[in-house]
PDB file of C-alpha atoms in Angstrom:
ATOM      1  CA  UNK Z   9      96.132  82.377  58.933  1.00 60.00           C
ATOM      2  CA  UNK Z  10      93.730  84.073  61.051  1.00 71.00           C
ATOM      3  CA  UNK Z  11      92.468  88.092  59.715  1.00 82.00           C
ATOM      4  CA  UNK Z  12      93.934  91.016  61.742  1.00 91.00           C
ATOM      5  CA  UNK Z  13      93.022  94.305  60.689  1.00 92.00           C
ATOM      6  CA  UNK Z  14      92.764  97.386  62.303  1.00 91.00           C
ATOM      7  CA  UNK Z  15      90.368 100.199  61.468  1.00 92.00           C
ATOM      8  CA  UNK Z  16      90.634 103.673  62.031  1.00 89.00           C
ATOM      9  CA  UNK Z  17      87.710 106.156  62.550  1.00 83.00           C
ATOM     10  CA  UNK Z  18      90.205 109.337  62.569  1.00 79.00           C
ATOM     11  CA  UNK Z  19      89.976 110.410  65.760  1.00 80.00           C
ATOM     12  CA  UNK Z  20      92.904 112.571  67.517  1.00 80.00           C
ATOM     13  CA  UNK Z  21      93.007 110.208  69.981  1.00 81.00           C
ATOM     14  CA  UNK Z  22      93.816 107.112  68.193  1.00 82.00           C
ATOM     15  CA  UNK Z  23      97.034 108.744  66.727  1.00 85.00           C
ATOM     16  CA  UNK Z  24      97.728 110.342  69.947  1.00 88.00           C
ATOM     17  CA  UNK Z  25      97.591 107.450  72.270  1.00 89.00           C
ATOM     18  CA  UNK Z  26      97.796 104.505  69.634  1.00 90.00           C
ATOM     19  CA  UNK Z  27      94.836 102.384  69.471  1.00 91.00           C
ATOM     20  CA  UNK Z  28      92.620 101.607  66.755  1.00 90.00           C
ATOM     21  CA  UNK Z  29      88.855 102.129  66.796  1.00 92.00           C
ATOM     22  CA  UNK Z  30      87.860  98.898  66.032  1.00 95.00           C
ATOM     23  CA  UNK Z  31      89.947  95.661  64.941  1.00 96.00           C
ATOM     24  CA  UNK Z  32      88.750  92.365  63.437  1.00 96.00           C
ATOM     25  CA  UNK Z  33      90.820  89.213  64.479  1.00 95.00           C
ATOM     26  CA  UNK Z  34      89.145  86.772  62.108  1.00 94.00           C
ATOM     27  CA  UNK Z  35      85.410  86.393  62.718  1.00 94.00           C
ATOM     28  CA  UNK Z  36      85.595  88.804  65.608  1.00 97.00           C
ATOM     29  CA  UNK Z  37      85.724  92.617  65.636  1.00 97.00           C
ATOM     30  CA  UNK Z  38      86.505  93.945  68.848  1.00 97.00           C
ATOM     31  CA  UNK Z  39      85.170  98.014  68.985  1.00 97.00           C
ATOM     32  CA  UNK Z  40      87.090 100.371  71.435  1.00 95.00           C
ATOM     33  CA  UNK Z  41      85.637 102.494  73.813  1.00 95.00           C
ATOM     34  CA  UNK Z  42      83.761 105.059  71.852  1.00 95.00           C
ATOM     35  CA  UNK Z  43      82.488 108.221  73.236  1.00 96.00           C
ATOM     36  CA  UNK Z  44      80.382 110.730  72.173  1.00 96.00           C
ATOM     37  CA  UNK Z  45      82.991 112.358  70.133  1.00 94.00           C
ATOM     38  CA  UNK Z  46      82.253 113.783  66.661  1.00 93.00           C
ATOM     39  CA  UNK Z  47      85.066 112.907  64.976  1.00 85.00           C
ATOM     40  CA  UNK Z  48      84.836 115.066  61.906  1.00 85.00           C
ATOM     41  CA  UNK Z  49      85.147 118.350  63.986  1.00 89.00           C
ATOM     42  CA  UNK Z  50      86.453 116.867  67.363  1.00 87.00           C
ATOM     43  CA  UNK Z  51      83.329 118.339  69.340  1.00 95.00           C
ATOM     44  CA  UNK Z  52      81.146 116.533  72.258  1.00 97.00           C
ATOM     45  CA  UNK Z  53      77.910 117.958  73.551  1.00 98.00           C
ATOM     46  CA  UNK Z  54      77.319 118.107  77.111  1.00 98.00           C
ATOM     47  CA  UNK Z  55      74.114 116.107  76.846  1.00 98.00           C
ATOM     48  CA  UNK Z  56      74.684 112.611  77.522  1.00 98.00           C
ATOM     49  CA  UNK Z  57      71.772 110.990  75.834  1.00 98.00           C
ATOM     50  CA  UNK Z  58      73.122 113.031  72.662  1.00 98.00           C
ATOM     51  CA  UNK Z  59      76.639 111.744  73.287  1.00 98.00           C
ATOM     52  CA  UNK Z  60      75.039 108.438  73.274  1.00 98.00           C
ATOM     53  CA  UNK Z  61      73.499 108.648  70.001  1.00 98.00           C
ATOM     54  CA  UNK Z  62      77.019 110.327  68.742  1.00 98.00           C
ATOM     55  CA  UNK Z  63      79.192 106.872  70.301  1.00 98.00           C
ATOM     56  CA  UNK Z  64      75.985 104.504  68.852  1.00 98.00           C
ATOM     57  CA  UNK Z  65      76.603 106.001  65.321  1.00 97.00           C
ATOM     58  CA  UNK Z  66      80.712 105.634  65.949  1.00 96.00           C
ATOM     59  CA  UNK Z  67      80.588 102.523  66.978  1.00 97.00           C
ATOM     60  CA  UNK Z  68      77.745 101.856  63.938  1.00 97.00           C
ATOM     61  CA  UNK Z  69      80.254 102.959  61.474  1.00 96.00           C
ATOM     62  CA  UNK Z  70      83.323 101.015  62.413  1.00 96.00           C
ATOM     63  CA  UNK Z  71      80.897  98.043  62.419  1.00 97.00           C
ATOM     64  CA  UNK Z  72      80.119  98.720  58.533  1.00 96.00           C
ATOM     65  CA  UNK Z  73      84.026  98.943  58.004  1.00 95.00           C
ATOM     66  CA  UNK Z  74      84.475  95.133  59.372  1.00 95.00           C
ATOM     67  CA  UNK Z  75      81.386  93.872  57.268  1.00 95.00           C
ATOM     68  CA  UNK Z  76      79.109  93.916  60.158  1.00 96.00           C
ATOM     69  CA  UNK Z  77      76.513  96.054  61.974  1.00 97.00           C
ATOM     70  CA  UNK Z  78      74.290  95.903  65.164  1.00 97.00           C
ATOM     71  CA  UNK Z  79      72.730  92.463  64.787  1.00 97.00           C
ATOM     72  CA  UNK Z  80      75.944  90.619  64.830  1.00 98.00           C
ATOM     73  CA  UNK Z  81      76.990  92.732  68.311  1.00 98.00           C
ATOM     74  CA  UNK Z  82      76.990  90.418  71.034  1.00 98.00           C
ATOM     75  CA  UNK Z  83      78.556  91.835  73.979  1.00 98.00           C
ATOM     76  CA  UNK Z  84      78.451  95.555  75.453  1.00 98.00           C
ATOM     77  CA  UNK Z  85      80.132  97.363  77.722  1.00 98.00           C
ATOM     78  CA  UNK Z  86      78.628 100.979  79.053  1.00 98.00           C
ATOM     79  CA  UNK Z  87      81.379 103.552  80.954  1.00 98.00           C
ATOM     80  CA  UNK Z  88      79.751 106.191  82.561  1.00 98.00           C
ATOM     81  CA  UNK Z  89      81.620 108.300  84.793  1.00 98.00           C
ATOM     82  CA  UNK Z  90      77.589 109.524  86.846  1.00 98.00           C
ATOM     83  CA  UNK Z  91      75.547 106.273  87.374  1.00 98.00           C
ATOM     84  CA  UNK Z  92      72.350 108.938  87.071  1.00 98.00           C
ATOM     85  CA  UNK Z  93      73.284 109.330  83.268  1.00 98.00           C
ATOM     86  CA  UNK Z  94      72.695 105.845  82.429  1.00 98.00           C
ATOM     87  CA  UNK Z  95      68.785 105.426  82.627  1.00 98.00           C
ATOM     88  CA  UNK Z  96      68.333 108.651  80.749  1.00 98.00           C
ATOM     89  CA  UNK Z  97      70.267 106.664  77.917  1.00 98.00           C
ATOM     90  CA  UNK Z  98      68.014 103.837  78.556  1.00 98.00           C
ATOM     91  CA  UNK Z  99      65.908 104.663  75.514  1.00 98.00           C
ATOM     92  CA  UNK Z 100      68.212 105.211  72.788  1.00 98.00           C
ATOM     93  CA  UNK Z 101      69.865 102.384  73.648  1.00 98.00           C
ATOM     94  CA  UNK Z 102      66.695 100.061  73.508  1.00 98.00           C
ATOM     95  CA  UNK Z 103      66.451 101.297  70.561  1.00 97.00           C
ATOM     96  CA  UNK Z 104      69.847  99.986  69.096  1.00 97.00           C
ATOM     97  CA  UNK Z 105      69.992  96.430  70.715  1.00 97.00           C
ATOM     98  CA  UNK Z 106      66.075  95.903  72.023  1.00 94.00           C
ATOM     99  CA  UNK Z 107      65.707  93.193  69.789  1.00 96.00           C
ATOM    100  CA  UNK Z 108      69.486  91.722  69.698  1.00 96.00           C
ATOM    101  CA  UNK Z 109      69.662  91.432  73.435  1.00 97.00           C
ATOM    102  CA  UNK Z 110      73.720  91.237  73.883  1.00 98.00           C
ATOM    103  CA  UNK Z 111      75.214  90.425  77.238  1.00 98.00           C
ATOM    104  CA  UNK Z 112      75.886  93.864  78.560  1.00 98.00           C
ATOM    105  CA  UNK Z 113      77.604  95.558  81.651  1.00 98.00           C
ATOM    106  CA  UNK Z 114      77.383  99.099  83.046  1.00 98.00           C
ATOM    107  CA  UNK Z 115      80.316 100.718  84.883  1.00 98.00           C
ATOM    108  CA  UNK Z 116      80.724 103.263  86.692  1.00 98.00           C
ATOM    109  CA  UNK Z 117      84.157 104.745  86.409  1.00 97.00           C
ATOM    110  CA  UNK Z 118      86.236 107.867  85.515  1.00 97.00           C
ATOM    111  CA  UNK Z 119      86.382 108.663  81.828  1.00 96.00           C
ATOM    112  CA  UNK Z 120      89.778 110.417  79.981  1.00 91.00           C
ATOM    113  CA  UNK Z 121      88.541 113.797  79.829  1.00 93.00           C
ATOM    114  CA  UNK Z 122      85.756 115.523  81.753  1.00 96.00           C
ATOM    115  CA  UNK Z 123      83.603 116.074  78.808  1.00 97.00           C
ATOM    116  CA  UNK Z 124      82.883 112.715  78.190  1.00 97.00           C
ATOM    117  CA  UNK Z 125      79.892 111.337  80.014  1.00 98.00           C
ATOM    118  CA  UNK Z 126      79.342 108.155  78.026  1.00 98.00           C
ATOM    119  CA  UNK Z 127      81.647 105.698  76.391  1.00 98.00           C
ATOM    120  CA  UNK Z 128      80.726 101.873  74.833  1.00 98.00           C
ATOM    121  CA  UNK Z 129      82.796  99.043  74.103  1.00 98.00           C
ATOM    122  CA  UNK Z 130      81.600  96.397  71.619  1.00 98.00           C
ATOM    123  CA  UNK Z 131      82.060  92.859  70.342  1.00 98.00           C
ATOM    124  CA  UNK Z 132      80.492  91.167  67.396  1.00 98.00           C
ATOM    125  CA  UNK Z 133      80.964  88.228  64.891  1.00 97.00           C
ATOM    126  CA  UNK Z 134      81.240  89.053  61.808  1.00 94.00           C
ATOM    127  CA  UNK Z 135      78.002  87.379  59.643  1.00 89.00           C
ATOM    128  CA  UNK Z 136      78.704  83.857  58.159  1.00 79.00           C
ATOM    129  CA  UNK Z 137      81.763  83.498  60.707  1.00 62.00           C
ATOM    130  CA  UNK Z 138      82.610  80.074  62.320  1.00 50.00           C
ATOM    131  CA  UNK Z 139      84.934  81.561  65.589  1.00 48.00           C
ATOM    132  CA  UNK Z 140      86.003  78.668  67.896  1.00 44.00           C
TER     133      UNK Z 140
END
């Protein structure tokens, strides 16, 4: 029988609306939306390229949870509700997946609340997996 698991970061949100951050279906894990969110203290700055680095290291830890981490991310997904905010972003995100290269998209659309300026969705295979 195929892994499901779901893993929970602790964020308000989850509980409220009922979604887990990330969840592993056998070699894949499958990361939600993230935003810039500190989930610890339920802040957001109003910087995006510092909401960026806040969703990068959200999205970093529910990676560790389901075994994996950046390398074994192979498709992204940017939100942004201000197409101007991505190429400030442009950087930090080079930074993260320069030299893993995932497919990626960029949309431009309306985010949940009006603080957020930057969310990511991400899917990776877990290391060693063999997913049909």
């Amino acid at each position: 029988m195929t892994e499901r698991r779901a893993i929970v970061s602790g964020s308000t949100f989850e509980e409220q609306i009922g979604y887990a951050r990330a969840v592993i279906d056998g070699d894949w894990v499958h990361v939600s939306g993230t935003t810039g969110f500190d989930y610890a203290t339920m802040t957001i700055s109003a910087d995006v390229v510092e909401q960026a680095e806040q969703a990068l290291r959200n999205v970093a830890s529910a990676l560790a949870e389901a075994g994996c981490s950046f390398e074994d991310v192979v498709r992204v997904r940017y939100l942004l509700p201000d197409r101007e905010d991505f190429e400030p972003c442009w950087p930090t995100l080079r930074r993260y997946f320069g030299d893993i290269r995932p497919a990626a998209t960029m949309l431009v659309c309306g985010l949940s609340d009006a603080r957020m300026k930057f969310e990511i969705e991400v899917y990776a295979r877990r290391p060693g997996g063999h997913a049909g």
